[in-house]
mmCIF file of C-alpha atoms and ligand atoms in Angstrom:
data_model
loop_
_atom_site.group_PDB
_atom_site.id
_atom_site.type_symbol
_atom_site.label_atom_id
_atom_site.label_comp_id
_atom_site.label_asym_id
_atom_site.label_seq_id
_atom_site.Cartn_x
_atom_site.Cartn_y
_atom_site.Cartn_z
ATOM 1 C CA UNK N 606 14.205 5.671 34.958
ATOM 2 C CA UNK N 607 10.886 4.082 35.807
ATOM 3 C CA UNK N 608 8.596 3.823 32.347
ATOM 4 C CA UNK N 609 6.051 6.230 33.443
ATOM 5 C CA UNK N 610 8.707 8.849 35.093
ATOM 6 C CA UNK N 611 10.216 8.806 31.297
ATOM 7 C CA UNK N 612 6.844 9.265 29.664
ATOM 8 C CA UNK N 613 5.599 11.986 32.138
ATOM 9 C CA UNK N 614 8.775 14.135 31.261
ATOM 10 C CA UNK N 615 8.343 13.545 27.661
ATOM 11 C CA UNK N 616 4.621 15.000 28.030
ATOM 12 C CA UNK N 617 6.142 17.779 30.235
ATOM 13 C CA UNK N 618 8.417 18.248 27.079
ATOM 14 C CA UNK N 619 5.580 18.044 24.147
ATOM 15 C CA UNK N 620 3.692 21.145 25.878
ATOM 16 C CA UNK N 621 0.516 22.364 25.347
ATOM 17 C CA UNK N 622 0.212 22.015 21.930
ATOM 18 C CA UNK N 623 -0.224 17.670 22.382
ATOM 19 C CA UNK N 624 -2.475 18.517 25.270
ATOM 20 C CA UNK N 625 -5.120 20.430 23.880
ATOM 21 C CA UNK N 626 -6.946 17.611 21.665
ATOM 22 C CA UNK N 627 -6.211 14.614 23.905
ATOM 23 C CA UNK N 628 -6.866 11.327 22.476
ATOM 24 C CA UNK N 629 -9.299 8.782 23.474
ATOM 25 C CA UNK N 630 -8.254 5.009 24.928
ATOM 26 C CA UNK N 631 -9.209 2.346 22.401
ATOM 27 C CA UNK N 632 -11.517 0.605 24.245
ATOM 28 C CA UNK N 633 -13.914 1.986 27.494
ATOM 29 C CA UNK N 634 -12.211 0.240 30.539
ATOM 30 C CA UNK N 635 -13.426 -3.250 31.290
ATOM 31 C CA UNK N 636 -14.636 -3.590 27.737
ATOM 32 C CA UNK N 637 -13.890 -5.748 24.464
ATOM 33 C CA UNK N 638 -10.907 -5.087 22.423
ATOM 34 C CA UNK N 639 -11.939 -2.749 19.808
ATOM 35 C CA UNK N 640 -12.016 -4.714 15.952
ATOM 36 C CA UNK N 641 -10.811 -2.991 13.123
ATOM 37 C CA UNK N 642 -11.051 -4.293 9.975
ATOM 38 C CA UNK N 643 -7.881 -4.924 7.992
ATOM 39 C CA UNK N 644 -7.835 -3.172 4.459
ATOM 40 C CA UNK N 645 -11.237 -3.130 4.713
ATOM 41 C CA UNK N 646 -13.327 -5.726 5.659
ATOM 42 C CA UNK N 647 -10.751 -7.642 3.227
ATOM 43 C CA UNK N 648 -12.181 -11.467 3.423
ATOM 44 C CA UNK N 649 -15.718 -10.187 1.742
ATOM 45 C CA UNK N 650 -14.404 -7.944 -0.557
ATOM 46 C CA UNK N 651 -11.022 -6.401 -2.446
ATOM 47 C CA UNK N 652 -8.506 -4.895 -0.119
ATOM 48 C CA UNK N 653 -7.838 -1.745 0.336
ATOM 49 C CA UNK N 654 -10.913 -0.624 -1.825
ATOM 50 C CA UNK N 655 -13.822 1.658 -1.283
ATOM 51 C CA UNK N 656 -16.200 -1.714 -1.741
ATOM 52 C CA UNK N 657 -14.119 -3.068 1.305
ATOM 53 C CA UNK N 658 -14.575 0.186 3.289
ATOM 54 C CA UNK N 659 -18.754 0.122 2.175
ATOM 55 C CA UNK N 660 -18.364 -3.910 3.387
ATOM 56 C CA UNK N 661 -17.074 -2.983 6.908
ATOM 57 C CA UNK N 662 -20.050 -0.567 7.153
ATOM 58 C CA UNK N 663 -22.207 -3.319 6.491
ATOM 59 C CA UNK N 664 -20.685 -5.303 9.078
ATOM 60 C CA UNK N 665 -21.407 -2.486 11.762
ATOM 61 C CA UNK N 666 -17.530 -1.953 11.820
ATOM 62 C CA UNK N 667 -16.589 1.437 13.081
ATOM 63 C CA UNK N 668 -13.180 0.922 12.208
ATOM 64 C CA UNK N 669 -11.209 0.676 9.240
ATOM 65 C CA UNK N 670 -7.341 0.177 8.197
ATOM 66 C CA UNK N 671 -6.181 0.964 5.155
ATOM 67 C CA UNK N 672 -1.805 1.226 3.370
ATOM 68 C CA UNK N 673 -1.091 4.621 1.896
ATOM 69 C CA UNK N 674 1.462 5.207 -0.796
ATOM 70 C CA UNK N 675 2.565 7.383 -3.737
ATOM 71 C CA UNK N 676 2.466 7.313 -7.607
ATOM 72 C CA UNK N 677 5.070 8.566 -9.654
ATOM 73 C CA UNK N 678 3.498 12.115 -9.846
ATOM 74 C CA UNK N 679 2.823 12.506 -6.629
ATOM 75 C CA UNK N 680 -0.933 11.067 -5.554
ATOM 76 C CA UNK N 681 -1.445 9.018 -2.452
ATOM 77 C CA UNK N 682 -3.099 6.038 -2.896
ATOM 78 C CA UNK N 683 -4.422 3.342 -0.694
ATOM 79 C CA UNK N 684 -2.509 0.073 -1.874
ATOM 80 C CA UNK N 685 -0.465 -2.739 0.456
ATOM 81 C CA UNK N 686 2.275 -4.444 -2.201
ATOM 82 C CA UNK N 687 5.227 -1.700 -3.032
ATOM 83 C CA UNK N 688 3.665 -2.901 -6.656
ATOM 84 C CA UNK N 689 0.394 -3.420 -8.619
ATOM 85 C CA UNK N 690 0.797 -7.102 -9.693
ATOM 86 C CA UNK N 691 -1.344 -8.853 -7.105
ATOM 87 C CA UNK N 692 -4.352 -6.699 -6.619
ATOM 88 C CA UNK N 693 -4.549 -5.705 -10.149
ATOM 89 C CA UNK N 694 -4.773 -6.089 -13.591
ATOM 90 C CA UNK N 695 -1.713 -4.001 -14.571
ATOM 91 C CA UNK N 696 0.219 -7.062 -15.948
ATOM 92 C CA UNK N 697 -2.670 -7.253 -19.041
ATOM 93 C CA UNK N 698 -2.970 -3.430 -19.236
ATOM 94 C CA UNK N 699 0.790 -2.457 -18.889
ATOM 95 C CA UNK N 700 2.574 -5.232 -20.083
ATOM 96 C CA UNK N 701 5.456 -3.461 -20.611
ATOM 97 C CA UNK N 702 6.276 -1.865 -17.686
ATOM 98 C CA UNK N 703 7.480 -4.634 -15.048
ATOM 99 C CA UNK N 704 8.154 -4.433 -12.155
ATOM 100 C CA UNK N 705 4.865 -2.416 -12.019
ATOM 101 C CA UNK N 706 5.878 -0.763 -8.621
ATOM 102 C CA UNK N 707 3.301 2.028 -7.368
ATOM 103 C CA UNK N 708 6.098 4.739 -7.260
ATOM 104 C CA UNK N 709 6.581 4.529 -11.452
ATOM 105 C CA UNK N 710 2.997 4.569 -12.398
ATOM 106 C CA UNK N 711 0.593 7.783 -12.019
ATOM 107 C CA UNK N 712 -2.417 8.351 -10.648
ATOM 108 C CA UNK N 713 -4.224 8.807 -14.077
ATOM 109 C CA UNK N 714 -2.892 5.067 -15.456
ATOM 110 C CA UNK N 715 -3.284 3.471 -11.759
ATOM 111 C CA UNK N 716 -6.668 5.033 -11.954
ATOM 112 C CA UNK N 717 -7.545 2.615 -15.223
ATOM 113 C CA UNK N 718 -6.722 -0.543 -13.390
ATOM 114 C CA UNK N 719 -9.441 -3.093 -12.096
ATOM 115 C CA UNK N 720 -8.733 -3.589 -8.879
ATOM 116 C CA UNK N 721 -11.783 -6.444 -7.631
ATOM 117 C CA UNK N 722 -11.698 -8.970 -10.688
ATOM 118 C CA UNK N 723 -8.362 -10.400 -8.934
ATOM 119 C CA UNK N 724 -10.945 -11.042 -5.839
ATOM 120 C CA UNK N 725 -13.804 -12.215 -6.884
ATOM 121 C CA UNK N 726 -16.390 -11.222 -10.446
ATOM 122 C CA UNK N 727 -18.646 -8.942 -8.813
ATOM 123 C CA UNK N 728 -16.115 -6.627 -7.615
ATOM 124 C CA UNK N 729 -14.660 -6.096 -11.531
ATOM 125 C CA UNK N 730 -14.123 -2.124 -11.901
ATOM 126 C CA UNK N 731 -13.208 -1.732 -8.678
ATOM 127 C CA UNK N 732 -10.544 0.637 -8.241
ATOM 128 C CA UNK N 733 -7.423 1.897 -6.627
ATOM 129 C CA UNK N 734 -8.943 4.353 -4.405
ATOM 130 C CA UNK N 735 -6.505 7.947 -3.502
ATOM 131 C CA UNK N 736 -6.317 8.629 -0.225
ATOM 132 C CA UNK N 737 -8.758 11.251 -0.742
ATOM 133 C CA UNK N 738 -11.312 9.097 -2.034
ATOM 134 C CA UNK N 739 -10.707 6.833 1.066
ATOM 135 C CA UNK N 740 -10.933 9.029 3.893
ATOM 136 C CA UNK N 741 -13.933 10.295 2.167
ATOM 137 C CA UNK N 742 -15.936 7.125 2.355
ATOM 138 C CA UNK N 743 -14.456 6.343 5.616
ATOM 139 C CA UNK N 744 -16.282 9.693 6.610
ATOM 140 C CA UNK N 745 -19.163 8.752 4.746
ATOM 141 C CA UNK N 746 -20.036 6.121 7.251
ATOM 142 C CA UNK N 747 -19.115 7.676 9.790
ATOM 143 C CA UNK N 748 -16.284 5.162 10.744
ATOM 144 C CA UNK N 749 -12.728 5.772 12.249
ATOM 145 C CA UNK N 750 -9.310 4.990 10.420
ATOM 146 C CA UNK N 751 -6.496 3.407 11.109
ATOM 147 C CA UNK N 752 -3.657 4.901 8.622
ATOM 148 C CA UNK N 753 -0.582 2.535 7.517
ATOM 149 C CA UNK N 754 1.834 5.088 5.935
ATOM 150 C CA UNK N 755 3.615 1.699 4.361
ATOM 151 C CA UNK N 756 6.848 1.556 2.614
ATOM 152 C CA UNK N 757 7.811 5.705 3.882
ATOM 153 C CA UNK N 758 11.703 4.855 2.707
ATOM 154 C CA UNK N 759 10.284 4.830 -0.514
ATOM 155 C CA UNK N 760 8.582 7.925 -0.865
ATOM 156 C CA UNK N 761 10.626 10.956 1.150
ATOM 157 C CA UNK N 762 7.829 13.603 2.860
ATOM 158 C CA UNK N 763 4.846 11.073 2.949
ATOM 159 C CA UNK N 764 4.379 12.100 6.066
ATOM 160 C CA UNK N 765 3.722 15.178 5.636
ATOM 161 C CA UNK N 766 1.833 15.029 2.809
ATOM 162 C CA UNK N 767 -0.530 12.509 4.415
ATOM 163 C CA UNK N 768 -1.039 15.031 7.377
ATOM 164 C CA UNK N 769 -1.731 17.700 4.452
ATOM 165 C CA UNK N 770 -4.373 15.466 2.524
ATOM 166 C CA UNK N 771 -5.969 14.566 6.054
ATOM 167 C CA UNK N 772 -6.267 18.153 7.005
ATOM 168 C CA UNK N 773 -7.751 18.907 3.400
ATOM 169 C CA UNK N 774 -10.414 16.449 3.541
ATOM 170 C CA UNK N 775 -11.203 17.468 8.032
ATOM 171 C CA UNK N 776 -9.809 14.790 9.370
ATOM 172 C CA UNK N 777 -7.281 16.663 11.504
ATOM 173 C CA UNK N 778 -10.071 18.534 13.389
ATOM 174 C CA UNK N 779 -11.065 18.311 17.200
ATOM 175 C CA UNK N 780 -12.950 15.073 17.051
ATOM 176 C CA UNK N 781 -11.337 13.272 14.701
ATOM 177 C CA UNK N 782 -8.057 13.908 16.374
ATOM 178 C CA UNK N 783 -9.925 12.923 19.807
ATOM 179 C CA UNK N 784 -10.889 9.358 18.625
ATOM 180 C CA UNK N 785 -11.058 8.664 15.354
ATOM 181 C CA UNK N 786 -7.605 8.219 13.535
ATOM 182 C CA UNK N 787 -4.781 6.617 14.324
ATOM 183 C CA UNK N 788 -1.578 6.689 11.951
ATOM 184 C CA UNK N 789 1.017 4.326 12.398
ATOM 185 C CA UNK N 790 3.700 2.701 10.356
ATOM 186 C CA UNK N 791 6.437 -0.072 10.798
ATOM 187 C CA UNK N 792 8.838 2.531 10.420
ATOM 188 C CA UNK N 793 9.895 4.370 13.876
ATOM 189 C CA UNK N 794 11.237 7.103 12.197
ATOM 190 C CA UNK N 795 8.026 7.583 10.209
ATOM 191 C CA UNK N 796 5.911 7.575 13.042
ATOM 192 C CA UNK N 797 8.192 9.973 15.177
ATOM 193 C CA UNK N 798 8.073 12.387 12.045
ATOM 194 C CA UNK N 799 4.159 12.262 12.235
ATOM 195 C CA UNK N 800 4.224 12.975 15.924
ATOM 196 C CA UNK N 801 7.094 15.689 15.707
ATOM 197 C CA UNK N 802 4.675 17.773 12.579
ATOM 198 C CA UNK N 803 1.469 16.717 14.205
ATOM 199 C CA UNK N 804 1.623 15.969 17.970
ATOM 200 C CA UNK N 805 -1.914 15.969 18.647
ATOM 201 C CA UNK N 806 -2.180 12.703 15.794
ATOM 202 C CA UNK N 807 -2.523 9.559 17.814
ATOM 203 C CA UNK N 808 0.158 7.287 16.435
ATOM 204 C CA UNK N 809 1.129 3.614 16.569
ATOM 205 C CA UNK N 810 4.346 1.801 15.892
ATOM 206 C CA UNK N 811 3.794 -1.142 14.088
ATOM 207 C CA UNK N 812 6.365 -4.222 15.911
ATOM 208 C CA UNK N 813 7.564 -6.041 18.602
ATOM 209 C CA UNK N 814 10.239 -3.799 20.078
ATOM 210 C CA UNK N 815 11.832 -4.584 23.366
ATOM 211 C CA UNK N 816 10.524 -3.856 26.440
ATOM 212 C CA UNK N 817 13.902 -2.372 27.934
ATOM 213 C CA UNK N 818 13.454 0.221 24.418
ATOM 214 C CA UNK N 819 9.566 0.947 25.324
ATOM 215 C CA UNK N 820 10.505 4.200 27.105
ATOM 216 C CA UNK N 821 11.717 5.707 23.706
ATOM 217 C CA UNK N 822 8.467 4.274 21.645
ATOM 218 C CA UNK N 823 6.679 5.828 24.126
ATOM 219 C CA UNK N 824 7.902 9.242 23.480
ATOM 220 C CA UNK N 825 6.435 9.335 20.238
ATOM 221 C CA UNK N 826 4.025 6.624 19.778
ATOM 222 C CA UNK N 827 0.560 6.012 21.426
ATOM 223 C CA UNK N 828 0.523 2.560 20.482
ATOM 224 C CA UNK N 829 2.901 -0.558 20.135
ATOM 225 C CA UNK N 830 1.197 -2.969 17.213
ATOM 226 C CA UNK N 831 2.455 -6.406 17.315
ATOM 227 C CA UNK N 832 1.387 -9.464 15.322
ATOM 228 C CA UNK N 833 0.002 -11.900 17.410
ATOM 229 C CA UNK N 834 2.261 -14.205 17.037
ATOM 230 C CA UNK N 835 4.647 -12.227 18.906
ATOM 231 C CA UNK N 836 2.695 -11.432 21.593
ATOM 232 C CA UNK N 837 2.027 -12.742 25.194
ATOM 233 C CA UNK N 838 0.421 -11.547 28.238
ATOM 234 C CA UNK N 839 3.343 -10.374 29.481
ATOM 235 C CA UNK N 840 4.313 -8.445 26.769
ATOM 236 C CA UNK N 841 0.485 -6.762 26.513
ATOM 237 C CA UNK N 842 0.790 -5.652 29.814
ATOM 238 C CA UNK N 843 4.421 -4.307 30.047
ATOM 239 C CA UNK N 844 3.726 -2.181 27.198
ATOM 240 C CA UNK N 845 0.063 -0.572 28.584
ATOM 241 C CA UNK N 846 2.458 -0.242 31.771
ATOM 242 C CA UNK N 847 4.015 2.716 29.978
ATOM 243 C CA UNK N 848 2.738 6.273 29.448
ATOM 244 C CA UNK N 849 2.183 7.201 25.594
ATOM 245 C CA UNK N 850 2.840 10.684 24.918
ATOM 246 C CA UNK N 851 -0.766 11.958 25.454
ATOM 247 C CA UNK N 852 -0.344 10.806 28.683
ATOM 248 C CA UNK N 853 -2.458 7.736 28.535
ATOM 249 C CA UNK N 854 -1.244 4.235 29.159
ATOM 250 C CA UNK N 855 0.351 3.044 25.789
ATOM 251 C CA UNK N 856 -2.284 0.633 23.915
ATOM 252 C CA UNK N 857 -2.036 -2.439 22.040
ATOM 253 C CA UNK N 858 -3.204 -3.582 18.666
ATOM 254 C CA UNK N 859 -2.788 -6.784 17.558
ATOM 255 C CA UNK N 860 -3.028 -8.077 13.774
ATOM 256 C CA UNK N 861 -3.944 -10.404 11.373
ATOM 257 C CA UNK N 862 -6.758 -12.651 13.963
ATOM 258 C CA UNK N 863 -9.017 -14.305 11.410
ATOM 259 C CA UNK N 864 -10.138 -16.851 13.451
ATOM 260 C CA UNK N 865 -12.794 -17.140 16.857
ATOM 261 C CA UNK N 866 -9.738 -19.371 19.316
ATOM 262 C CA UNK N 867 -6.779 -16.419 18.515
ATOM 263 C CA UNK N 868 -9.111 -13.635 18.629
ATOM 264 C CA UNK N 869 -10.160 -14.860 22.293
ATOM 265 C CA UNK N 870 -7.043 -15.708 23.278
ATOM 266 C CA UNK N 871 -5.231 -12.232 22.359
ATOM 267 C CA UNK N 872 -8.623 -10.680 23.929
ATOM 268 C CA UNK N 873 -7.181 -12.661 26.886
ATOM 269 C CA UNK N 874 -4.272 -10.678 26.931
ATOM 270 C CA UNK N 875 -5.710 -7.804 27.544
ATOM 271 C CA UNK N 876 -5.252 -5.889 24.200
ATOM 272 C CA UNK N 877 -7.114 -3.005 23.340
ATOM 273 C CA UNK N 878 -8.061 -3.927 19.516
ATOM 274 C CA UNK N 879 -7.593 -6.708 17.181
ATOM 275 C CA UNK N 880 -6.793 -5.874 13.506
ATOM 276 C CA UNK N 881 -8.832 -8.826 11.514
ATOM 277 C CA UNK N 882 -9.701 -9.172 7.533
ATOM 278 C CA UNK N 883 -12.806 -11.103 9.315
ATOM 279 C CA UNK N 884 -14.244 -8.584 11.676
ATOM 280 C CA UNK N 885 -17.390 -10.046 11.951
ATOM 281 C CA UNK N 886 -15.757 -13.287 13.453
ATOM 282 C CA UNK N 887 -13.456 -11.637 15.615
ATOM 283 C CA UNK N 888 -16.507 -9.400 17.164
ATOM 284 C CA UNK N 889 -18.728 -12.585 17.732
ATOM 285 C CA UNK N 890 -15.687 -14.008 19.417
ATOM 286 C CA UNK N 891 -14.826 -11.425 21.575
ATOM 287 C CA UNK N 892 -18.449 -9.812 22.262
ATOM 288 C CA UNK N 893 -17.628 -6.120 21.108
HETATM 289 O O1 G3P Q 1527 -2.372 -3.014 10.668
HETATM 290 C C1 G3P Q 1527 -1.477 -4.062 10.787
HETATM 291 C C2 G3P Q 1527 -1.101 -4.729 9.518
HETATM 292 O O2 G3P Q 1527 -1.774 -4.153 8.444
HETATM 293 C C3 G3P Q 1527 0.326 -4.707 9.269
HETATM 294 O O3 G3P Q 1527 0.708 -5.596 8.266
HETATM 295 O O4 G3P Q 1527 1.454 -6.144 6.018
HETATM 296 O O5 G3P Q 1527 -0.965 -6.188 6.544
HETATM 297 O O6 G3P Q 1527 0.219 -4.015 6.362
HETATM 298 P P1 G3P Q 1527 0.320 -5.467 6.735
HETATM 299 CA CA1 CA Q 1528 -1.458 -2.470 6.845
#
């Protein structure tokens, strides 16, 4: 069956319910890929932080992408690694507890850790934020989010419970539905369980898949998120050839362009954003 023909009947399928807060493109037509800053505006400051969220906003950077996962008691946190070492200090504070992986710490001791001094001085006492906090600061500014739900096989009913924190904080209201988050994940089955509990959430797989599978991705995902190494022309434009399940063409974000050449050369390919740790580079290169 034709790409769109599949989508259209998936929509058909979805009902109302998907229909009633429908989600804006990326980008205006004709205009520059939308730049979203990775973990923050993560080359200036510590990833995944509220200092890198507060950097973005500095930057003029309207959107933000952050990793979400879960402490042993049950918090959501914003964190990349499946453990603490690297963006942390919990080797000096905990040295008794390797491997240090988020999932056997709580919220209270991940709380304690300095998060910044591994970047850079001036960021010492930063900390792990919650999701909470994040969103929150996100808000603050007035800024959209891109949500990683990272490492889901790890922490059974993330899903969920991220859609339950978003809703708590207002995030799952009429406008921020219409344009300003986007949840995705590099797990398909993570991303079909947001869209299945939450069908009006814009979503994005996170991957390269085949073109000849796009017709299922497109049943449950808004987006297809490749790295940009894996990416070509073709591939941009065989995926926005397909109908997402908000019945929009499906959109493509590309990640990690840190440099002026790649971010005008994906631009070239017609994606609709570029995930960067440099957004202010990637918007001078591209003009948005
Ligand atoms: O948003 C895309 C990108 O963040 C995916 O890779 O490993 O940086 O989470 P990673
Ligand atoms: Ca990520």
């Amino acid at each position: 069956m034709h790409a769109r023909a599949v989508a259209a009947s998936t929509t058909a399928l979805l009902g109302t319910a998907a229909l009633l807060f429908p989600v804006s493109p990326a980008r205006a037509a004709g205009g520059s890929p939308l730049v979203i800053a990775h973990r923050g505006a993560s080359a200036y400051a510590p990833e995944n932080t509220l200092a890198a969220v507060d950097r973005a906003a500095g930057l003029g950077i309207r959107w933000v992408e952050n990793d979400v996962q879960r402490t042993r008691d049950g918090e959501l946190v914003v964190l990349h690694d499946d453990n603490l070492r690297r963006t942390t200090d919990v080797e000096e504070v905990y040295p008794d507890r390797a491997p240090w992986k988020v999932k056997d710490f709580t919220a209270a001791e991940i709380a304690r850790l300095d998060a910044g001094s591994w970047f850079a001085p001036a960021y010492a006492g930063a900390r792990v934020p919650t999701l909470e906090q994040f969103v929150n600061r996100v808000e603050h500014h007035h800024q959209k989010l891109l949500l990683e739900i990272k490492n889901p096989e790890l922490y059974p009913g993330i899903e969920r419970q991220t859609l339950k924190v978003l809703g708590n904080e207002g995030w799952l209201d009429r406008s921020h539905l219409a344009g300003r988050l986007i949840v995705q994940s590099f797990s398909a089955d993570s991303v079909r369980t947001v869209h299945e509990l939450k069908p009006a959430v814009k979503t994005g797989f996170l991957g390269t898949p085949p073109v000849a599978d796009l017709p299922v991705y497109a049943g449950f995902a808004d987006q297809i998120n490749p790295s940009y190494g894996s990416l070509s022309a073709a591939y941009t434009s065989s995926v926005q050839a397909f109908t997402g399940p908000h019945g929009r063409p499906l959109e493509v974000l590309t990640w990690t362009v840190d440099d002026a050449a790649t971010a005008q050369r994906v631009a070239g390919y017609g994606v609709d954003g570029i995930i960067t740790n440099k957004p202010d580079v990637v918007r001078e290169a591209v003009g948005g």
